[in-house]
Tab-separated table of C-alpha atoms in Angstrom:
chain	number	residue	atom	x	y	z
A	21	UNK	CA	0.000	0.000	0.000
A	22	UNK	CA	1.581	3.271	-1.175
A	23	UNK	CA	0.491	5.923	1.337
A	24	UNK	CA	2.423	8.833	2.803
A	25	UNK	CA	1.637	8.321	6.483
A	26	UNK	CA	2.616	10.205	9.615
A	27	UNK	CA	1.317	9.017	12.984
A	28	UNK	CA	1.465	11.609	15.763
A	29	UNK	CA	0.936	11.034	19.474
A	30	UNK	CA	0.939	13.905	21.961
A	31	UNK	CA	-0.149	14.496	25.528
A	32	UNK	CA	-3.743	15.610	26.064
A	33	UNK	CA	-4.164	19.393	25.777
A	34	UNK	CA	-5.644	21.351	28.636
A	35	UNK	CA	-8.646	23.612	28.181
A	36	UNK	CA	-7.811	27.308	28.644
A	37	UNK	CA	-10.341	29.292	26.637
A	38	UNK	CA	-9.548	32.539	28.383
A	39	UNK	CA	-6.055	32.615	26.844
A	40	UNK	CA	-6.660	30.922	23.497
A	41	UNK	CA	-10.164	31.815	22.417
A	42	UNK	CA	-10.631	34.580	19.847
A	43	UNK	CA	-14.101	35.612	18.726
A	44	UNK	CA	-13.773	37.926	15.719
A	45	UNK	CA	-16.608	40.156	14.617
A	46	UNK	CA	-19.183	38.298	12.554
A	47	UNK	CA	-20.426	39.763	9.294
A	48	UNK	CA	-23.034	38.616	6.828
A	49	UNK	CA	-24.098	38.687	3.202
A	50	UNK	CA	-27.291	37.571	1.535
A	51	UNK	CA	-27.122	34.651	-0.867
A	52	UNK	CA	-30.367	33.785	-2.686
A	53	UNK	CA	-32.257	35.848	-0.089
A	54	UNK	CA	-30.619	33.807	2.674
A	55	UNK	CA	-28.411	35.366	5.349
A	56	UNK	CA	-24.913	33.906	5.499
A	57	UNK	CA	-22.671	34.467	8.521
A	58	UNK	CA	-18.875	34.686	8.299
A	59	UNK	CA	-15.736	36.171	9.855
A	60	UNK	CA	-12.678	37.609	8.111
A	61	UNK	CA	-9.464	38.044	10.100
A	62	UNK	CA	-5.859	38.858	9.240
A	63	UNK	CA	-3.884	39.329	6.019
A	64	UNK	CA	-1.893	37.081	3.715
A	65	UNK	CA	-2.719	33.887	1.860
A	66	UNK	CA	-6.395	33.155	2.444
A	67	UNK	CA	-7.359	30.151	4.548
A	68	UNK	CA	-11.032	29.119	4.505
A	69	UNK	CA	-12.144	27.109	7.546
A	70	UNK	CA	-15.345	25.077	7.167
A	71	UNK	CA	-17.037	23.464	10.160
A	72	UNK	CA	-18.834	20.145	10.329
A	73	UNK	CA	-22.368	18.918	10.964
A	74	UNK	CA	-23.965	20.392	14.139
A	75	UNK	CA	-21.055	22.827	14.439
A	76	UNK	CA	-20.584	26.473	13.514
A	77	UNK	CA	-17.712	28.832	12.768
A	78	UNK	CA	-17.066	29.180	16.509
A	79	UNK	CA	-15.323	25.774	16.429
A	80	UNK	CA	-12.280	27.597	15.023
A	81	UNK	CA	-12.054	30.308	17.697
A	82	UNK	CA	-9.029	28.717	19.359
A	83	UNK	CA	-7.167	28.665	16.040
A	84	UNK	CA	-7.823	32.088	14.535
A	85	UNK	CA	-5.321	34.042	16.648
A	86	UNK	CA	-2.420	31.833	15.556
A	87	UNK	CA	-3.546	31.343	11.964
A	88	UNK	CA	-4.234	35.042	11.333
A	89	UNK	CA	-0.690	36.120	12.238
A	90	UNK	CA	0.422	35.291	8.697
A	91	UNK	CA	-2.794	34.366	6.884
A	92	UNK	CA	-6.171	35.839	6.077
A	93	UNK	CA	-8.581	33.527	7.866
A	94	UNK	CA	-12.187	33.249	6.696
A	95	UNK	CA	-14.680	31.179	8.683
A	96	UNK	CA	-18.171	30.576	7.299
A	97	UNK	CA	-21.339	29.238	8.884
A	98	UNK	CA	-22.651	26.638	6.455
A	99	UNK	CA	-26.298	26.727	5.415
A	100	UNK	CA	-28.651	25.994	8.309
A	101	UNK	CA	-25.874	26.224	10.903
A	102	UNK	CA	-24.732	28.984	13.248
A	103	UNK	CA	-25.865	32.378	12.036
A	104	UNK	CA	-26.564	31.233	8.467
A	105	UNK	CA	-30.163	30.632	7.518
A	106	UNK	CA	-31.656	27.617	5.762
A	107	UNK	CA	-31.953	27.709	1.993
A	108	UNK	CA	-34.237	24.717	1.486
A	109	UNK	CA	-35.250	21.239	2.614
A	110	UNK	CA	-32.029	19.769	1.234
A	111	UNK	CA	-28.644	21.487	1.462
A	112	UNK	CA	-26.538	19.614	-1.058
A	113	UNK	CA	-22.770	19.903	-0.875
A	114	UNK	CA	-22.981	21.788	-4.170
A	115	UNK	CA	-25.415	24.274	-2.591
A	116	UNK	CA	-22.972	24.792	0.243
A	117	UNK	CA	-20.012	25.166	-2.136
A	118	UNK	CA	-21.843	27.755	-4.247
A	119	UNK	CA	-22.638	29.702	-1.096
A	120	UNK	CA	-18.967	29.614	-0.020
A	121	UNK	CA	-18.008	30.801	-3.502
A	122	UNK	CA	-20.360	33.763	-3.154
A	123	UNK	CA	-18.738	34.749	0.156
A	124	UNK	CA	-15.256	34.588	-1.375
A	125	UNK	CA	-16.364	36.701	-4.337
A	126	UNK	CA	-17.693	39.256	-1.878
A	127	UNK	CA	-14.314	39.274	-0.125
A	128	UNK	CA	-12.428	39.408	-3.451
A	129	UNK	CA	-10.502	36.232	-2.661
A	130	UNK	CA	-9.236	34.520	-5.808
A	131	UNK	CA	-7.422	31.544	-4.283
A	132	UNK	CA	-7.427	29.940	-0.851
A	133	UNK	CA	-6.342	26.991	1.221
A	134	UNK	CA	-9.408	25.079	2.406
A	135	UNK	CA	-9.678	23.198	5.703
A	136	UNK	CA	-12.905	21.243	6.123
A	137	UNK	CA	-13.917	19.333	9.228
A	138	UNK	CA	-16.194	16.354	8.514
A	139	UNK	CA	-19.138	17.798	6.526
A	140	UNK	CA	-16.976	20.848	5.905
A	141	UNK	CA	-14.592	18.537	4.076
A	142	UNK	CA	-17.428	17.344	1.840
A	143	UNK	CA	-18.199	20.981	1.041
A	144	UNK	CA	-14.536	21.742	0.351
A	145	UNK	CA	-14.391	18.803	-2.080
A	146	UNK	CA	-17.518	20.024	-3.889
A	147	UNK	CA	-15.933	23.472	-4.077
A	148	UNK	CA	-12.709	21.975	-5.446
A	149	UNK	CA	-14.654	20.176	-8.166
A	150	UNK	CA	-16.663	23.204	-9.241
A	151	UNK	CA	-14.087	25.964	-8.680
A	152	UNK	CA	-10.696	24.267	-9.163
A	153	UNK	CA	-8.873	27.480	-10.110
A	154	UNK	CA	-9.551	28.891	-6.631
A	155	UNK	CA	-7.751	26.072	-4.791
A	156	UNK	CA	-4.267	26.506	-3.296
A	157	UNK	CA	-4.445	23.556	-0.916
A	158	UNK	CA	-6.906	21.221	0.775
A	159	UNK	CA	-7.072	19.692	4.244
A	160	UNK	CA	-9.701	17.045	4.959
A	161	UNK	CA	-10.003	16.886	8.732
A	162	UNK	CA	-11.854	13.781	9.973
A	163	UNK	CA	-13.505	13.702	6.581
A	164	UNK	CA	-13.619	11.550	3.462
A	165	UNK	CA	-13.832	11.892	-0.294
A	166	UNK	CA	-15.985	8.757	-0.492
A	167	UNK	CA	-19.735	8.871	-1.017
A	168	UNK	CA	-22.047	7.386	1.593
A	169	UNK	CA	-22.423	3.627	1.491
A	170	UNK	CA	-25.932	2.161	1.464
A	171	UNK	CA	-25.534	1.493	5.181
A	172	UNK	CA	-24.566	5.098	5.930
A	173	UNK	CA	-27.461	6.377	3.822
A	174	UNK	CA	-29.821	4.229	5.869
A	175	UNK	CA	-28.238	5.578	9.057
A	176	UNK	CA	-28.878	9.136	7.875
A	177	UNK	CA	-32.543	8.279	7.267
A	178	UNK	CA	-32.745	6.888	10.796
A	179	UNK	CA	-31.072	10.028	12.115
A	180	UNK	CA	-33.685	12.191	10.403
A	181	UNK	CA	-36.473	10.220	12.066
A	182	UNK	CA	-34.691	10.383	15.431
A	183	UNK	CA	-34.142	14.138	15.395
A	184	UNK	CA	-37.782	14.711	14.429
A	185	UNK	CA	-38.922	12.558	17.374
A	186	UNK	CA	-36.577	13.952	20.025
A	187	UNK	CA	-34.408	16.842	18.898
A	188	UNK	CA	-32.507	17.386	22.140
A	189	UNK	CA	-31.738	13.734	22.826
A	190	UNK	CA	-30.528	13.240	19.250
A	191	UNK	CA	-28.197	16.231	19.293
A	192	UNK	CA	-26.698	15.455	22.701
A	193	UNK	CA	-26.057	11.813	21.818
A	194	UNK	CA	-24.699	12.681	18.372
A	195	UNK	CA	-22.122	15.048	19.878
A	196	UNK	CA	-21.021	12.550	22.553
A	197	UNK	CA	-20.375	9.952	19.869
A	198	UNK	CA	-17.998	12.300	18.061
A	199	UNK	CA	-15.452	12.062	20.884
A	200	UNK	CA	-13.375	9.003	21.646
A	201	UNK	CA	-14.778	7.015	24.552
A	202	UNK	CA	-12.016	8.055	26.962
A	203	UNK	CA	-12.356	11.737	26.128
A	204	UNK	CA	-16.088	11.899	26.816
A	205	UNK	CA	-15.217	11.964	30.507
A	206	UNK	CA	-11.738	13.487	30.341
A	207	UNK	CA	-12.975	16.454	28.288
A	208	UNK	CA	-16.522	16.545	29.667
A	209	UNK	CA	-16.556	20.349	30.038
A	210	UNK	CA	-15.604	20.844	26.393
A	211	UNK	CA	-18.086	18.167	25.316
A	212	UNK	CA	-20.868	20.021	27.108
A	213	UNK	CA	-19.905	23.302	25.415
A	214	UNK	CA	-20.073	21.604	22.016
A	215	UNK	CA	-23.491	20.149	22.869
A	216	UNK	CA	-24.849	23.563	23.819
A	217	UNK	CA	-23.559	25.039	20.562
A	218	UNK	CA	-25.038	22.157	18.577
A	219	UNK	CA	-28.432	22.705	20.205
A	220	UNK	CA	-28.527	26.125	18.516
A	221	UNK	CA	-28.797	24.376	15.133
A	222	UNK	CA	-32.394	24.537	13.868
A	223	UNK	CA	-34.244	21.310	13.098
A	224	UNK	CA	-34.556	22.263	9.439
A	225	UNK	CA	-30.793	22.840	9.246
A	226	UNK	CA	-30.078	19.400	10.708
A	227	UNK	CA	-32.447	17.600	8.339
A	228	UNK	CA	-31.245	19.549	5.289
A	229	UNK	CA	-27.623	18.700	6.109
A	230	UNK	CA	-28.357	15.006	6.612
A	231	UNK	CA	-30.249	14.878	3.318
A	232	UNK	CA	-27.414	16.693	1.562
A	233	UNK	CA	-24.662	14.472	2.937
A	234	UNK	CA	-26.655	11.378	1.997
A	235	UNK	CA	-26.736	12.276	-1.711
A	236	UNK	CA	-23.217	13.669	-2.082
A	237	UNK	CA	-21.021	12.459	-4.934
A	238	UNK	CA	-17.883	10.371	-4.586
A	239	UNK	CA	-14.910	12.681	-5.178
A	240	UNK	CA	-11.980	10.368	-4.507
A	241	UNK	CA	-10.585	11.152	-7.954
A	242	UNK	CA	-9.786	14.690	-6.801
A	243	UNK	CA	-7.270	13.364	-4.293
A	244	UNK	CA	-5.355	11.682	-7.113
A	245	UNK	CA	-5.309	14.361	-9.790
A	246	UNK	CA	-5.500	17.715	-7.983
A	247	UNK	CA	-2.436	19.902	-8.723
A	248	UNK	CA	-2.358	21.404	-5.214
A	249	UNK	CA	-1.169	19.824	-1.937
A	250	UNK	CA	-3.691	17.727	-0.017
A	251	UNK	CA	-3.586	16.615	3.597
A	252	UNK	CA	-5.889	13.969	5.077
A	253	UNK	CA	-6.083	13.982	8.885
A	254	UNK	CA	-7.892	11.087	10.557
A	255	UNK	CA	-8.457	10.048	14.161
A	256	UNK	CA	-7.434	6.495	15.010
A	257	UNK	CA	-10.428	6.189	17.358
A	258	UNK	CA	-12.957	8.008	15.199
A	259	UNK	CA	-16.320	6.350	15.750
A	260	UNK	CA	-17.945	8.227	12.856
A	261	UNK	CA	-15.409	7.650	10.079
A	262	UNK	CA	-13.603	4.398	10.699
A	263	UNK	CA	-9.868	4.948	10.278
A	264	UNK	CA	-9.116	1.664	8.516
A	265	UNK	CA	-12.013	2.134	6.097
A	266	UNK	CA	-10.761	5.544	4.965
A	267	UNK	CA	-6.983	5.381	4.661
A	268	UNK	CA	-7.065	3.726	1.234
A	269	UNK	CA	-8.665	6.729	-0.470
A	270	UNK	CA	-5.245	8.343	-0.971
A	271	UNK	CA	-3.386	5.178	-1.937
A	272	UNK	CA	-1.217	5.918	-4.967
A	273	UNK	CA	-1.799	9.685	-4.678
A	274	UNK	CA	0.529	12.484	-3.589
A	275	UNK	CA	-1.736	13.333	-0.657
A	276	UNK	CA	-0.339	12.930	2.835
A	277	UNK	CA	-2.139	11.113	5.645
A	278	UNK	CA	-1.634	12.138	9.254
A	279	UNK	CA	-3.100	9.919	11.970
A	280	UNK	CA	-4.045	11.422	15.317
A	281	UNK	CA	-4.697	9.210	18.339
A	282	UNK	CA	-8.251	10.146	19.310
A	283	UNK	CA	-11.738	10.634	17.890
A	284	UNK	CA	-13.667	12.687	15.349
A	285	UNK	CA	-13.152	15.984	17.180
A	286	UNK	CA	-9.425	16.399	16.585
A	287	UNK	CA	-9.703	20.189	16.847
A	288	UNK	CA	-10.560	19.679	20.533
A	289	UNK	CA	-9.130	16.254	21.391
A	290	UNK	CA	-5.750	16.942	19.780
A	291	UNK	CA	-5.758	20.717	19.577
A	292	UNK	CA	-2.072	21.480	20.125
A	293	UNK	CA	-0.803	19.005	17.560
A	294	UNK	CA	-3.490	19.864	15.020
A	295	UNK	CA	-2.645	23.543	15.244
A	296	UNK	CA	1.027	22.750	14.639
A	297	UNK	CA	0.200	20.449	11.704
A	298	UNK	CA	-1.974	23.047	9.997
A	299	UNK	CA	0.458	25.925	10.510
A	300	UNK	CA	3.212	23.812	8.975
A	301	UNK	CA	0.966	22.970	6.012
A	302	UNK	CA	0.108	26.654	5.443
A	303	UNK	CA	3.783	27.661	5.497
A	304	UNK	CA	4.658	25.173	2.765
A	305	UNK	CA	2.146	26.648	0.310
């Protein structure tokens, strides 16, 4: 198996939001009569940070201060999440990518490095397919270029039924499952913060995202033929995207795989090392 692989193990980070958390001013545009929320911080090569399902642009607050020292950092609330409104019953990854494109046009950004966490990675891949000339680099964080299997599609249908029946229970359980089993207790304060943020996501936004992820296209070919650098970061204990099932997507490509030791929420579970990995990636571009 021909894969560029780096496995990194670090000590658990401590949670110190008072010294690391930066909340830049949020701004908004209207896209197809829908309000879109974003932040724009710093100068230099543009870096676009895209959050995952049940998250919002606030997931990047602990990273913006460091990233914006040498880069222009743009964070966007995806459709139906955070301060961005819902566009329809289904938010396809193409819908999300077109919205991101509109924000970048507004900001006069011609090229950018994209970092997408989970669903944000699916959006970044859709963007890369439709707007290839705007790509300088791509990081898939706890994400995959593969389309949903029949089993995962069925799971999304079950999730839609579950969230309709008991919104709060669904959201709280879904967030817990994103962390590795050990970290659910070790990082319980952070887990609770993420749950409270997730509970701000409207029901329509949750359903539209699930429907959109279910029908997304397979874009594995992009990892093999893209002319820009690509980094795939996966958690060894990710309960959402099984590590072993996803490492082969870059086999034979020039993309680099970095394995982190914990779950789906690497930006919290492995914050220090992830920050270092991303800063190094930005510097090389």
